[in-house]
Amino acid sequence: MTTGTTTPARNGADREGFRQAMAWLHTWAGLILGWLLFAIFLTGTLSFFRSEFNLWMRPELHSMLGAATTPANQAAQAANDADGAAFQVAQKSIDALMRKVPDVTQWILHLPDERDPAVNILWRDTGNGRFETLRMDPQTGEAIDTRQTMGGDFFYRFHYELRTAQKGRWAIEGRWVVGVATMMMFIALITGVITHRRIFKDFFTFRPTKGGQRAWLDAHNVSGVLVLPFYLMITFSGLMIFHTLYMPAGIAATYKNEKGVDSNAYFAELQGEKAEQRVRRGPGDKVAPLPAIALQPILNEARTRWDNGRIGSVQARRDAKGRAVVEVTRHEGDRLQYRPPRLLFDATTGQWLDQADPTGPAAKTYGVLYGLHMARFADMGLRWALFGFGVLGSLMIATGMVLWSVKRGAKHLGRSPSQLQPQMQPGSNDATEPHAKPFKAPFGERLVVGINIATLAGLPLACGVYLASNRLIPVGIDGRADVELAWFFSAWGLTLLWALACAVVRPSRMGWSVPLGAAGLVWAALPVLNAVTTHTHLGITLPAGQWAWAGMDLAFLVNGAVFGWLSWRLRPGRVRRASARAANVSRQVGPAPDVSASGA
């Protein structure tokens, strides 16, 4: 009898102990790398519109279009016209490249599509050196002189390797750091689900009028639960993309030969190729220049084999035997799995040689995960939905970081956290009651508040400054792309100094409102800067229906309004009055029960 009565209590205690352990892990896994995770998640969200940022930051590309022609119409005509318009574009562009660089040893041509109206060519004249980029008008095949900028590629590169320069040297190290942060986020997601006993109830619970920790907890729960499958997918697939970097032991154990580990065979199988067709050259290796290539018969054959499917890119190179070959790749938007199917042709005779397409279950699974993460299959509607999911993910991380500060501040004041207005009135160390004795939080907690301000308010400001620099920096200066990045990191660094001054050195209620207000001004000013410095402004793009450009300017205005509203909400006077009202309510209704950060 005794055993029968005590076992349930012990089991219940064990369950609570396990949940509390997971809550501890959830809190610290999120806190330690939360600031980095916010930067990774936000720049990854912006990367869903990488091509649109590239277009907006190269206004010279607008000149290739007539006033009544949209990029989508131009691309459809150039890339999908069955009468061979796409082939003529490709041939014109390659002929122009061969005239410009007769000793080219490899080139990759990306045909225009609905998101990019230009022909983009990557080329090099060495065995394994860096690729140079050339952009061409699809109607004339002539090069377009665009300003030096990383464009949206910066957000994309920073997202997965923390790129700080156009030709950064620490890419592998950056990928390792991002990998560790991503694993911590995956742990935080799993432990958050385990500790969250009311996960389905909180799906519909948001009480912003409650104030204090309860409102922040609701915001964290709702943003975390609403699209939880997306967070799990995007985090796990991000880890899987670089699985060969993080988990090389399996390759080393399985792909062995007499010379050691044959990683070439692994990557060939992963991409549906034959190992002997993969060429590994050093930067100093001598490679014979490519001959002139007639693309028309090759592209005709490729389109026939794919039942008139879209062609995404064409590549010419030397294979392992030194033979010139052409590889035609299907458009990435035609299916979920990455990479798309490829066809291999002899560059001289145009004869079909082989095809490459992953067929094994493991390779297909990897390809689907890769495709889900990159979302290159998504149309504009789905892309906006994914962008919205990414914004919710950024809010989930941000509210979690603020929630930690709010709860810690409440504990020091010896009252229920739900009665405390957040230190997101950050920098504030005042009690919420009008005549409460001033309280100064410990240095570590003030430091967390300062870094919260620098990250959550400073990064959006830095992104806006980066875009503004594209219009303000003279077009012809050397190293222009790196100067734009210098503006980005300078703005972020100045926000950090401001945040530390307001939260650590001399606590002030201005900590949040000033950088958020600055972010609102910068984002709202972008369409104005665009109108003053280019001819791609809303007065031209809106009447012409050129949404690739107009949509960006309109989105910038929305961002400016959002950040301006946040700055107004967090202005010192309003926050002080809200704190007093919350204190009044708490005295009338009595102390509210403490709510754990897990929602338990």
Coordinates of C-alpha atoms in Angstrom, one line a residue:
M1 CA 0.0 0.0 0.0
T2 CA 2.8 2.3 0.9
T3 CA 4.5 1.7 -2.4
G4 CA 1.4 2.2 -4.3
T5 CA 0.7 5.6 -2.7
T6 CA 4.2 7.0 -3.0
T7 CA 5.1 6.0 -6.5
P8 CA 2.7 8.4 -8.3
A9 CA 4.1 11.3 -6.2
R10 CA 7.6 10.3 -7.0
N11 CA 6.8 9.9 -10.7
G12 CA 5.1 13.3 -10.7
A13 CA 8.2 14.8 -9.0
D14 CA 10.4 13.1 -11.6
R15 CA 8.3 14.5 -14.4
E16 CA 8.5 18.0 -12.9
G17 CA 12.2 17.6 -12.3
F18 CA 12.7 16.6 -15.9
R19 CA 10.6 19.5 -17.2
Q20 CA 12.5 22.0 -15.0
A21 CA 15.8 20.6 -16.3
M22 CA 14.6 21.1 -19.8
A23 CA 13.4 24.6 -18.9
W24 CA 16.9 25.4 -17.6
L25 CA 18.4 24.0 -20.8
H26 CA 15.9 26.0 -23.0
T27 CA 16.7 29.2 -21.2
W28 CA 20.5 29.0 -21.4
A29 CA 20.7 27.5 -24.9
G30 CA 18.6 30.4 -26.1
L31 CA 20.4 33.1 -24.0
I32 CA 24.1 32.2 -24.7
L33 CA 23.8 32.5 -28.5
G34 CA 20.5 34.3 -28.7
W35 CA 22.0 37.5 -30.1
L36 CA 23.9 35.6 -32.8
L37 CA 20.8 33.5 -33.6
F38 CA 18.7 36.7 -34.1
A39 CA 21.2 38.0 -36.6
I40 CA 21.4 34.7 -38.4
F41 CA 17.6 34.3 -38.5
L42 CA 16.9 37.9 -39.6
T43 CA 19.5 37.9 -42.4
G44 CA 18.2 34.5 -43.5
T45 CA 14.7 35.9 -43.6
L46 CA 15.9 38.8 -45.8
S47 CA 17.6 36.3 -48.0
F48 CA 14.2 35.0 -49.2
F49 CA 14.3 38.2 -51.3
R50 CA 18.0 38.0 -52.2
S51 CA 17.4 38.5 -55.9
E52 CA 15.1 41.5 -55.3
F53 CA 17.7 43.1 -53.1
N54 CA 20.3 42.5 -55.8
L55 CA 18.1 44.2 -58.4
W56 CA 17.3 47.2 -56.2
M57 CA 20.9 47.7 -55.3
R58 CA 21.9 47.7 -59.0
P59 CA 19.6 50.4 -60.5
E60 CA 21.6 50.3 -63.7
L61 CA 19.8 47.1 -64.6
H62 CA 16.6 49.0 -65.0
S63 CA 17.9 50.7 -68.1
M64 CA 17.6 47.4 -70.1
L65 CA 13.8 47.5 -69.8
G66 CA 11.3 49.7 -71.6
A67 CA 8.8 51.8 -69.6
A68 CA 6.0 49.3 -70.1
T69 CA 8.0 46.2 -69.7
T70 CA 8.2 44.4 -66.3
P71 CA 11.1 42.1 -65.4
A72 CA 8.7 39.1 -65.3
N73 CA 7.5 39.8 -68.9
Q74 CA 11.1 40.3 -70.1
A75 CA 12.3 37.1 -68.4
A76 CA 9.4 35.1 -69.7
Q77 CA 10.1 36.3 -73.2
A78 CA 13.8 35.6 -73.0
A79 CA 13.8 32.4 -71.0
N80 CA 10.7 30.5 -72.0
D81 CA 10.0 31.4 -75.6
A82 CA 9.8 28.2 -77.6
D83 CA 11.0 29.9 -80.8
G84 CA 14.6 30.1 -79.4
A85 CA 14.8 33.5 -77.9
A86 CA 16.5 32.1 -74.8
F87 CA 19.0 30.4 -77.0
Q88 CA 19.8 33.6 -78.9
V89 CA 20.3 35.4 -75.5
A90 CA 22.7 32.7 -74.4
Q91 CA 24.7 32.7 -77.6
K92 CA 24.9 36.5 -77.8
S93 CA 26.1 36.7 -74.2
I94 CA 28.8 34.0 -74.6
D95 CA 30.0 35.4 -77.9
A96 CA 30.4 38.8 -76.1
L97 CA 32.3 37.1 -73.2
M98 CA 34.7 35.3 -75.6
R99 CA 35.5 38.6 -77.2
K100 CA 36.1 40.2 -73.8
V101 CA 38.1 37.2 -72.3
P102 CA 39.4 35.0 -75.1
D103 CA 41.4 32.8 -72.7
V104 CA 38.4 31.9 -70.5
T105 CA 38.7 28.3 -69.1
Q106 CA 35.2 28.0 -67.5
W107 CA 32.0 29.9 -67.6
I108 CA 28.5 29.5 -66.0
L109 CA 25.7 31.4 -67.7
H110 CA 22.4 32.0 -65.7
L111 CA 19.5 32.8 -68.0
P112 CA 17.0 35.6 -67.0
D113 CA 13.9 34.6 -65.2
E114 CA 11.0 36.2 -63.4
R115 CA 13.2 37.5 -60.6
D116 CA 16.2 38.6 -62.5
P117 CA 16.0 40.2 -65.9
A118 CA 19.7 40.1 -66.7
V119 CA 22.0 37.4 -68.0
N120 CA 24.5 36.6 -65.3
I121 CA 27.8 35.0 -66.3
L122 CA 30.5 33.7 -63.9
W123 CA 33.8 33.1 -65.5
R124 CA 37.5 32.5 -64.8
D125 CA 40.7 32.0 -66.8
T126 CA 42.5 29.9 -64.3
G127 CA 42.2 26.3 -63.1
N128 CA 40.5 26.9 -59.8
G129 CA 40.7 30.6 -59.1
R130 CA 37.9 33.0 -58.1
F131 CA 35.0 33.6 -60.5
E132 CA 34.5 37.0 -61.9
T133 CA 30.9 38.2 -62.6
L134 CA 29.6 39.8 -65.8
R135 CA 26.0 41.0 -66.3
M136 CA 24.6 41.4 -69.8
D137 CA 21.5 42.8 -71.4
P138 CA 19.4 39.9 -72.7
Q139 CA 18.2 41.9 -75.7
T140 CA 21.7 42.9 -77.0
G141 CA 24.1 40.5 -75.3
E142 CA 26.3 43.4 -74.3
A143 CA 27.7 43.9 -70.9
I144 CA 26.0 46.2 -68.4
D145 CA 28.2 48.3 -66.2
T146 CA 26.8 48.1 -62.7
R147 CA 28.0 49.5 -59.4
Q148 CA 30.2 47.3 -57.2
T149 CA 28.0 45.9 -54.4
M150 CA 27.3 42.6 -52.7
G151 CA 23.6 43.5 -52.8
G152 CA 21.3 40.8 -51.3
D153 CA 24.2 38.4 -51.4
F154 CA 25.6 40.0 -48.3
F155 CA 22.5 39.0 -46.2
Y156 CA 22.7 35.5 -47.7
R157 CA 26.4 35.1 -47.0
F158 CA 26.2 36.6 -43.5
H159 CA 23.4 34.2 -42.7
Y160 CA 25.5 31.1 -43.0
E161 CA 29.1 32.2 -42.8
L162 CA 29.0 35.6 -41.0
R163 CA 30.6 37.3 -44.1
T164 CA 32.2 40.6 -43.2
A165 CA 33.9 41.5 -46.5
Q166 CA 33.2 40.8 -50.2
K167 CA 36.1 38.4 -50.4
G168 CA 36.1 37.1 -46.8
R169 CA 38.8 34.8 -45.7
W170 CA 37.1 33.2 -42.7
A171 CA 34.2 31.4 -44.5
I172 CA 34.8 27.9 -43.0
E173 CA 35.2 29.3 -39.4
G174 CA 32.0 31.4 -39.9
R175 CA 30.1 28.3 -41.0
W176 CA 31.3 26.5 -37.8
V177 CA 30.1 29.3 -35.6
V178 CA 26.8 29.4 -37.4
G179 CA 26.5 25.6 -37.1
V180 CA 27.0 25.7 -33.3
A181 CA 24.4 28.4 -33.0
T182 CA 22.0 26.5 -35.2
M183 CA 22.4 23.4 -33.0
M184 CA 21.7 25.5 -29.9
M185 CA 18.6 26.8 -31.5
F186 CA 17.5 23.2 -32.4
I187 CA 18.0 22.3 -28.7
A188 CA 16.1 25.3 -27.6
L189 CA 13.2 24.4 -29.9
I190 CA 13.0 20.8 -28.7
T191 CA 13.3 21.7 -25.0
G192 CA 10.8 24.5 -25.4
V193 CA 8.2 21.9 -26.7
I194 CA 9.0 19.6 -23.8
T195 CA 8.6 22.2 -21.1
H196 CA 5.5 23.8 -22.6
R197 CA 2.5 22.1 -21.0
R198 CA -0.1 24.4 -22.5
I199 CA 1.3 24.4 -26.1
F200 CA -2.1 24.1 -27.8
K201 CA -3.9 26.5 -25.5
D202 CA -1.2 29.1 -25.9
F203 CA -1.6 28.8 -29.6
F204 CA -4.6 31.1 -29.3
T205 CA -3.5 33.1 -26.2
F206 CA -2.1 36.6 -26.5
R207 CA -2.8 39.2 -23.8
P208 CA -0.8 42.4 -24.6
T209 CA -2.9 44.5 -22.2
K210 CA -1.8 42.4 -19.3
G211 CA 1.6 44.1 -19.4
G212 CA 4.8 43.0 -17.9
Q213 CA 6.2 39.5 -18.2
R214 CA 2.8 37.9 -19.0
A215 CA 2.5 39.9 -22.2
W216 CA 6.1 39.1 -23.3
L217 CA 5.6 35.5 -22.4
D218 CA 2.4 35.3 -24.5
A219 CA 4.3 37.0 -27.4
H220 CA 7.1 34.5 -27.1
N221 CA 4.7 31.5 -26.9
V222 CA 2.5 32.6 -29.8
S223 CA 5.4 33.4 -32.1
G224 CA 7.1 30.2 -31.1
V225 CA 4.1 27.9 -31.5
L226 CA 2.3 29.4 -34.5
V227 CA 4.8 28.1 -37.1
L228 CA 6.8 25.6 -35.0
P229 CA 7.1 23.1 -37.9
F230 CA 8.7 25.8 -40.0
Y231 CA 11.3 26.5 -37.3
L232 CA 12.1 22.8 -36.9
M233 CA 12.4 22.3 -40.6
I234 CA 14.5 25.4 -41.3
T235 CA 16.9 24.6 -38.4
F236 CA 17.4 20.9 -39.1
S237 CA 17.8 21.5 -42.9
G238 CA 20.3 24.2 -42.2
L239 CA 22.4 21.8 -40.2
M240 CA 22.0 19.1 -42.9
I241 CA 23.3 21.4 -45.7
F242 CA 26.7 21.5 -44.1
H243 CA 26.7 18.0 -42.7
T244 CA 29.9 17.1 -44.4
L245 CA 31.6 19.9 -42.5
Y246 CA 30.1 19.1 -39.1
M247 CA 30.0 15.3 -39.3
P248 CA 32.8 14.1 -41.7
A249 CA 33.3 10.8 -39.8
G250 CA 30.7 8.9 -41.8
I251 CA 32.3 9.8 -45.1
A252 CA 35.8 8.9 -43.7
A253 CA 34.5 5.5 -42.6
T254 CA 32.6 4.6 -45.8
Y255 CA 34.4 6.2 -48.7
K256 CA 37.9 4.8 -48.5
N257 CA 40.5 3.9 -51.1
E258 CA 44.1 3.1 -51.2
K259 CA 45.0 6.8 -51.0
G260 CA 42.8 7.5 -48.0
V261 CA 39.3 9.1 -47.9
D262 CA 37.7 9.5 -51.3
S263 CA 35.4 12.5 -50.6
N264 CA 35.2 13.0 -54.4
A265 CA 33.2 9.8 -54.7
Y266 CA 30.8 10.9 -51.9
F267 CA 30.0 14.2 -53.4
A268 CA 29.6 12.6 -56.8
E269 CA 27.0 10.2 -55.4
L270 CA 25.3 13.0 -53.5
Q271 CA 24.9 15.0 -56.7
G272 CA 24.0 12.1 -59.0
E273 CA 27.3 12.3 -60.9
K274 CA 30.1 9.8 -61.8
A275 CA 33.2 10.2 -59.6
E276 CA 35.5 10.1 -62.6
Q277 CA 33.7 13.1 -64.1
R278 CA 34.4 15.4 -61.2
V279 CA 37.6 17.5 -61.6
R280 CA 39.6 18.8 -58.7
R281 CA 42.2 21.4 -59.7
G282 CA 44.4 23.8 -57.9
P283 CA 44.5 27.6 -58.5
G284 CA 47.8 27.3 -60.3
D285 CA 46.8 24.4 -62.6
K286 CA 47.1 25.1 -66.3
V287 CA 43.9 24.6 -68.2
A288 CA 43.4 25.1 -72.0
P289 CA 41.0 27.9 -73.0
L290 CA 37.6 26.9 -74.2
P291 CA 36.7 26.8 -77.9
A292 CA 33.8 28.7 -79.5
I293 CA 30.7 26.8 -78.8
A294 CA 27.4 26.6 -80.7
L295 CA 24.7 26.5 -78.1
Q296 CA 21.6 26.3 -80.2
P297 CA 21.7 22.5 -81.0
I298 CA 22.7 21.7 -77.4
L299 CA 19.9 23.7 -75.8
N300 CA 17.4 22.4 -78.3
E301 CA 18.3 18.8 -77.3
A302 CA 18.1 19.7 -73.6
R303 CA 14.7 21.2 -73.9
T304 CA 13.5 18.2 -75.9
R305 CA 14.7 15.7 -73.2
W306 CA 12.9 17.8 -70.5
D307 CA 9.7 18.1 -72.4
N308 CA 10.2 21.9 -72.9
G309 CA 11.1 22.4 -69.3
R310 CA 12.9 25.6 -68.4
I311 CA 16.6 25.9 -68.7
G312 CA 18.2 27.6 -65.7
S313 CA 21.9 27.7 -66.5
V314 CA 24.5 26.5 -68.9
Q315 CA 28.1 25.8 -68.0
A316 CA 31.2 25.1 -70.1
R317 CA 34.4 23.6 -68.7
R318 CA 37.1 21.0 -69.2
D319 CA 36.4 17.5 -67.8
A320 CA 39.0 15.2 -66.2
K321 CA 40.2 14.1 -69.7
G322 CA 40.7 17.7 -70.9
R323 CA 37.7 17.5 -73.2
A324 CA 35.5 20.6 -73.5
V325 CA 32.0 19.8 -72.2
V326 CA 28.7 21.8 -71.8
E327 CA 26.5 21.1 -68.8
V328 CA 22.9 22.3 -69.0
T329 CA 21.0 22.6 -65.8
R330 CA 17.2 22.7 -65.4
H331 CA 15.7 25.8 -63.7
E332 CA 15.7 25.5 -59.9
G333 CA 12.1 26.6 -59.6
D334 CA 10.8 23.5 -61.5
R335 CA 11.0 21.2 -58.5
L336 CA 11.5 21.0 -54.7
Q337 CA 14.6 18.9 -54.7
Y338 CA 18.0 20.5 -55.1
R339 CA 20.1 20.2 -57.3
P340 CA 18.1 20.2 -60.5
P341 CA 18.7 17.6 -63.2
R342 CA 21.7 18.2 -65.5
L343 CA 22.6 17.1 -69.0
L344 CA 26.2 16.8 -70.3
F345 CA 27.2 17.4 -73.9
D346 CA 30.3 17.5 -76.0
A347 CA 31.1 21.1 -76.5
T348 CA 32.6 20.5 -80.0
T349 CA 30.1 18.1 -81.6
G350 CA 27.0 18.9 -79.5
Q351 CA 26.6 15.1 -78.8
W352 CA 24.8 14.1 -75.6
L353 CA 27.1 12.4 -73.2
D354 CA 25.4 11.8 -69.9
Q355 CA 22.9 13.0 -67.3
A356 CA 23.2 13.8 -63.6
D357 CA 20.4 13.5 -61.2
P358 CA 20.5 12.1 -57.6
T359 CA 18.3 9.0 -57.4
G360 CA 19.3 7.2 -54.2
P361 CA 16.9 7.7 -51.2
A362 CA 19.6 9.3 -49.0
A363 CA 20.7 11.7 -51.8
K364 CA 17.0 12.6 -52.6
T365 CA 16.3 13.2 -48.9
Y366 CA 19.3 15.5 -48.7
G367 CA 18.2 17.3 -51.9
V368 CA 14.7 17.9 -50.6
L369 CA 15.9 19.3 -47.2
Y370 CA 18.3 21.5 -49.2
G371 CA 15.5 22.7 -51.4
L372 CA 13.2 23.3 -48.5
H373 CA 15.8 25.5 -46.8
M374 CA 16.7 27.5 -50.0
A375 CA 13.0 27.8 -51.2
R376 CA 14.1 28.5 -54.8
F377 CA 11.0 26.6 -55.9
A378 CA 8.7 29.1 -54.2
D379 CA 6.5 31.5 -56.2
M380 CA 6.0 35.1 -55.0
G381 CA 3.0 34.2 -52.8
L382 CA 4.8 31.4 -51.1
R383 CA 8.0 33.4 -50.8
W384 CA 6.1 36.1 -48.9
A385 CA 4.6 33.5 -46.6
L386 CA 8.1 32.1 -45.8
F387 CA 9.2 35.6 -45.2
G388 CA 6.4 36.1 -42.7
F389 CA 7.4 32.8 -41.0
G390 CA 11.0 34.1 -40.8
V391 CA 9.8 37.4 -39.2
L392 CA 7.8 35.4 -36.6
G393 CA 11.0 33.4 -35.9
S394 CA 13.0 36.6 -35.4
L395 CA 10.2 37.8 -33.0
M396 CA 10.3 34.6 -31.1
I397 CA 14.1 35.0 -30.5
A398 CA 13.7 38.7 -29.7
T399 CA 10.9 38.2 -27.2
G400 CA 12.8 35.4 -25.5
M401 CA 15.8 37.7 -25.0
V402 CA 13.7 40.5 -23.6
L403 CA 11.7 38.0 -21.4
W404 CA 14.9 36.9 -19.7
S405 CA 15.7 40.5 -18.7
V406 CA 12.2 41.2 -17.5
K407 CA 12.0 38.1 -15.3
R408 CA 15.5 38.7 -13.8
G409 CA 14.6 42.3 -13.0
A410 CA 11.4 41.3 -11.3
K411 CA 13.2 38.8 -9.1
H412 CA 15.6 41.5 -7.8
L413 CA 12.6 43.7 -6.9
G414 CA 11.1 40.9 -4.9
R415 CA 7.8 40.9 -6.7
S416 CA 5.9 38.8 -9.2
P417 CA 7.4 39.2 -12.7
S418 CA 3.9 39.6 -14.2
Q419 CA 3.6 42.9 -12.3
L420 CA 6.8 44.4 -13.8
Q421 CA 6.9 46.4 -17.0
P422 CA 9.8 45.0 -19.1
Q423 CA 13.3 46.3 -19.1
M424 CA 12.6 46.8 -22.6
Q425 CA 11.8 50.1 -21.3
P426 CA 15.2 48.9 -21.3
G427 CA 17.9 50.5 -19.8
S428 CA 15.4 51.4 -17.1
N429 CA 16.3 50.3 -13.6
D430 CA 13.4 52.2 -12.0
A431 CA 10.8 50.4 -10.0
T432 CA 7.4 50.4 -11.7
E433 CA 5.7 52.3 -8.8
P434 CA 5.9 56.1 -9.2
H435 CA 7.7 56.6 -5.8
A436 CA 9.6 53.3 -5.6
K437 CA 13.2 53.4 -4.5
P438 CA 15.6 53.4 -7.5
F439 CA 17.2 50.0 -8.1
K440 CA 20.3 49.3 -10.0
A441 CA 20.5 45.8 -11.5
P442 CA 23.7 43.8 -11.4
F443 CA 26.3 44.5 -14.0
G444 CA 25.7 41.3 -15.9
E445 CA 22.0 41.9 -16.3
R446 CA 22.6 45.5 -17.4
L447 CA 25.1 44.1 -20.0
V448 CA 22.4 41.7 -21.3
V449 CA 20.0 44.6 -21.7
G450 CA 22.6 46.6 -23.5
I451 CA 23.4 43.8 -25.9
N452 CA 19.7 43.2 -26.4
I453 CA 19.3 46.8 -27.6
A454 CA 22.4 46.6 -29.8
T455 CA 21.2 43.4 -31.5
L456 CA 17.4 43.7 -31.6
A457 CA 17.3 47.5 -32.5
G458 CA 20.8 47.9 -33.9
L459 CA 20.7 45.2 -36.6
P460 CA 17.6 46.5 -38.3
L461 CA 19.2 50.0 -38.2
A462 CA 22.5 48.6 -39.7
C463 CA 20.5 46.9 -42.5
G464 CA 18.8 50.1 -43.4
V465 CA 22.2 52.0 -43.4
Y466 CA 23.6 49.3 -45.6
L467 CA 20.9 49.9 -48.2
A468 CA 21.2 53.7 -47.9
S469 CA 25.0 53.5 -48.5
N470 CA 24.2 51.9 -51.8
R471 CA 22.7 55.2 -52.9
L472 CA 25.0 57.6 -51.1
I473 CA 28.5 56.2 -51.8
P474 CA 30.0 57.4 -55.1
V475 CA 29.6 54.8 -57.8
G476 CA 33.2 54.7 -59.2
I477 CA 35.3 54.4 -56.0
D478 CA 37.6 51.4 -55.5
G479 CA 36.4 48.7 -53.1
R480 CA 33.0 50.1 -53.1
A481 CA 31.3 46.8 -52.0
D482 CA 33.5 46.7 -48.9
V483 CA 32.8 50.4 -48.1
E484 CA 29.1 49.5 -48.0
L485 CA 29.8 46.7 -45.6
A486 CA 31.9 49.2 -43.5
W487 CA 28.8 51.4 -43.2
F488 CA 26.8 48.4 -42.1
F489 CA 29.2 47.4 -39.3
S490 CA 29.9 51.0 -38.3
A491 CA 26.2 51.6 -37.7
W492 CA 25.9 48.4 -35.8
G493 CA 29.0 49.3 -33.7
L494 CA 27.7 52.8 -32.9
T495 CA 24.4 51.3 -31.7
L496 CA 26.3 49.0 -29.4
L497 CA 28.2 51.9 -27.9
W498 CA 24.9 53.8 -27.4
A499 CA 23.3 50.7 -25.9
L500 CA 26.1 50.1 -23.4
A501 CA 26.1 53.7 -22.4
C502 CA 22.3 53.7 -21.8
A503 CA 22.1 50.3 -20.1
V504 CA 25.4 49.8 -18.4
V505 CA 27.3 53.1 -17.8
R506 CA 24.4 55.4 -17.1
P507 CA 21.0 53.7 -17.3
S508 CA 18.6 55.7 -19.4
R509 CA 15.1 55.1 -20.7
M510 CA 16.2 56.4 -24.1
G511 CA 18.1 53.2 -24.9
W512 CA 15.5 51.6 -27.1
S513 CA 13.6 54.5 -28.5
V514 CA 16.5 56.3 -30.1
P515 CA 18.0 53.4 -32.3
L516 CA 14.5 52.2 -33.2
G517 CA 13.6 55.8 -34.2
A518 CA 16.8 56.0 -36.2
A519 CA 15.9 52.8 -37.9
G520 CA 12.5 54.1 -38.8
L521 CA 13.9 57.2 -40.3
V522 CA 16.5 55.4 -42.3
W523 CA 14.1 52.8 -43.8
A524 CA 11.5 55.4 -44.5
A525 CA 14.1 57.6 -46.2
L526 CA 15.2 54.8 -48.6
P527 CA 12.5 55.5 -51.3
V528 CA 13.3 59.2 -51.1
L529 CA 17.1 58.5 -51.6
N530 CA 16.2 56.2 -54.4
A531 CA 14.1 59.0 -56.1
V532 CA 16.9 61.6 -55.7
T533 CA 19.7 59.4 -56.9
T534 CA 18.2 57.1 -59.6
H535 CA 15.4 56.9 -62.1
T536 CA 13.9 53.7 -60.6
H537 CA 11.7 55.5 -58.1
L538 CA 8.0 54.9 -57.3
G539 CA 7.0 57.7 -59.7
I540 CA 8.3 55.6 -62.6
T541 CA 8.0 52.0 -61.4
L542 CA 4.5 52.1 -60.0
P543 CA 2.8 53.5 -63.2
A544 CA 4.8 51.0 -65.2
G545 CA 3.8 48.1 -63.0
Q546 CA 7.5 47.2 -62.3
W547 CA 6.9 45.5 -59.0
A548 CA 10.4 44.1 -58.6
W549 CA 11.4 47.7 -57.9
A550 CA 8.3 49.3 -56.6
G551 CA 7.7 46.4 -54.2
M552 CA 11.0 47.1 -52.5
D553 CA 10.4 50.8 -52.0
L554 CA 6.9 50.1 -50.6
A555 CA 8.3 47.4 -48.2
F556 CA 10.9 49.9 -47.0
L557 CA 8.2 52.4 -46.2
V558 CA 6.3 49.8 -44.2
N559 CA 9.5 48.9 -42.3
G560 CA 10.0 52.6 -41.5
A561 CA 6.5 52.9 -40.2
V562 CA 6.9 49.8 -38.0
F563 CA 10.1 50.9 -36.4
G564 CA 8.8 54.4 -36.0
W565 CA 5.8 53.0 -34.1
L566 CA 8.0 50.9 -31.9
S567 CA 10.1 53.9 -31.1
W568 CA 7.0 55.9 -30.2
R569 CA 5.6 53.1 -28.0
L570 CA 8.9 52.9 -26.1
R571 CA 9.4 56.6 -25.6
P572 CA 10.4 57.4 -22.0
G573 CA 7.2 59.4 -21.0
R574 CA 4.8 56.8 -22.3
V575 CA 6.7 53.9 -20.6
R576 CA 6.7 55.7 -17.3
R577 CA 2.9 56.2 -17.4
A578 CA 2.4 52.6 -18.5
S579 CA 4.5 51.4 -15.5
A580 CA 2.4 53.5 -13.1
R581 CA -0.8 52.1 -14.5
A582 CA 0.5 48.6 -14.2
A583 CA 1.5 49.2 -10.6
N584 CA -2.0 50.6 -9.8
V585 CA -3.7 47.6 -11.3
S586 CA -1.5 45.2 -9.4
R587 CA -2.3 46.9 -6.1
Q588 CA -6.0 46.6 -6.8
V589 CA -6.2 43.0 -7.9
G590 CA -3.4 41.6 -5.7
P591 CA -0.3 39.8 -6.8
A592 CA -0.5 37.6 -9.9
P593 CA 0.9 34.1 -9.9
D594 CA 4.4 33.8 -11.2
V595 CA 4.7 32.4 -14.7
S596 CA 7.7 30.4 -15.7
A597 CA 9.6 31.2 -18.9
S598 CA 8.5 27.9 -20.3
G599 CA 4.9 28.6 -20.0
A600 CA 4.5 25.8 -17.6

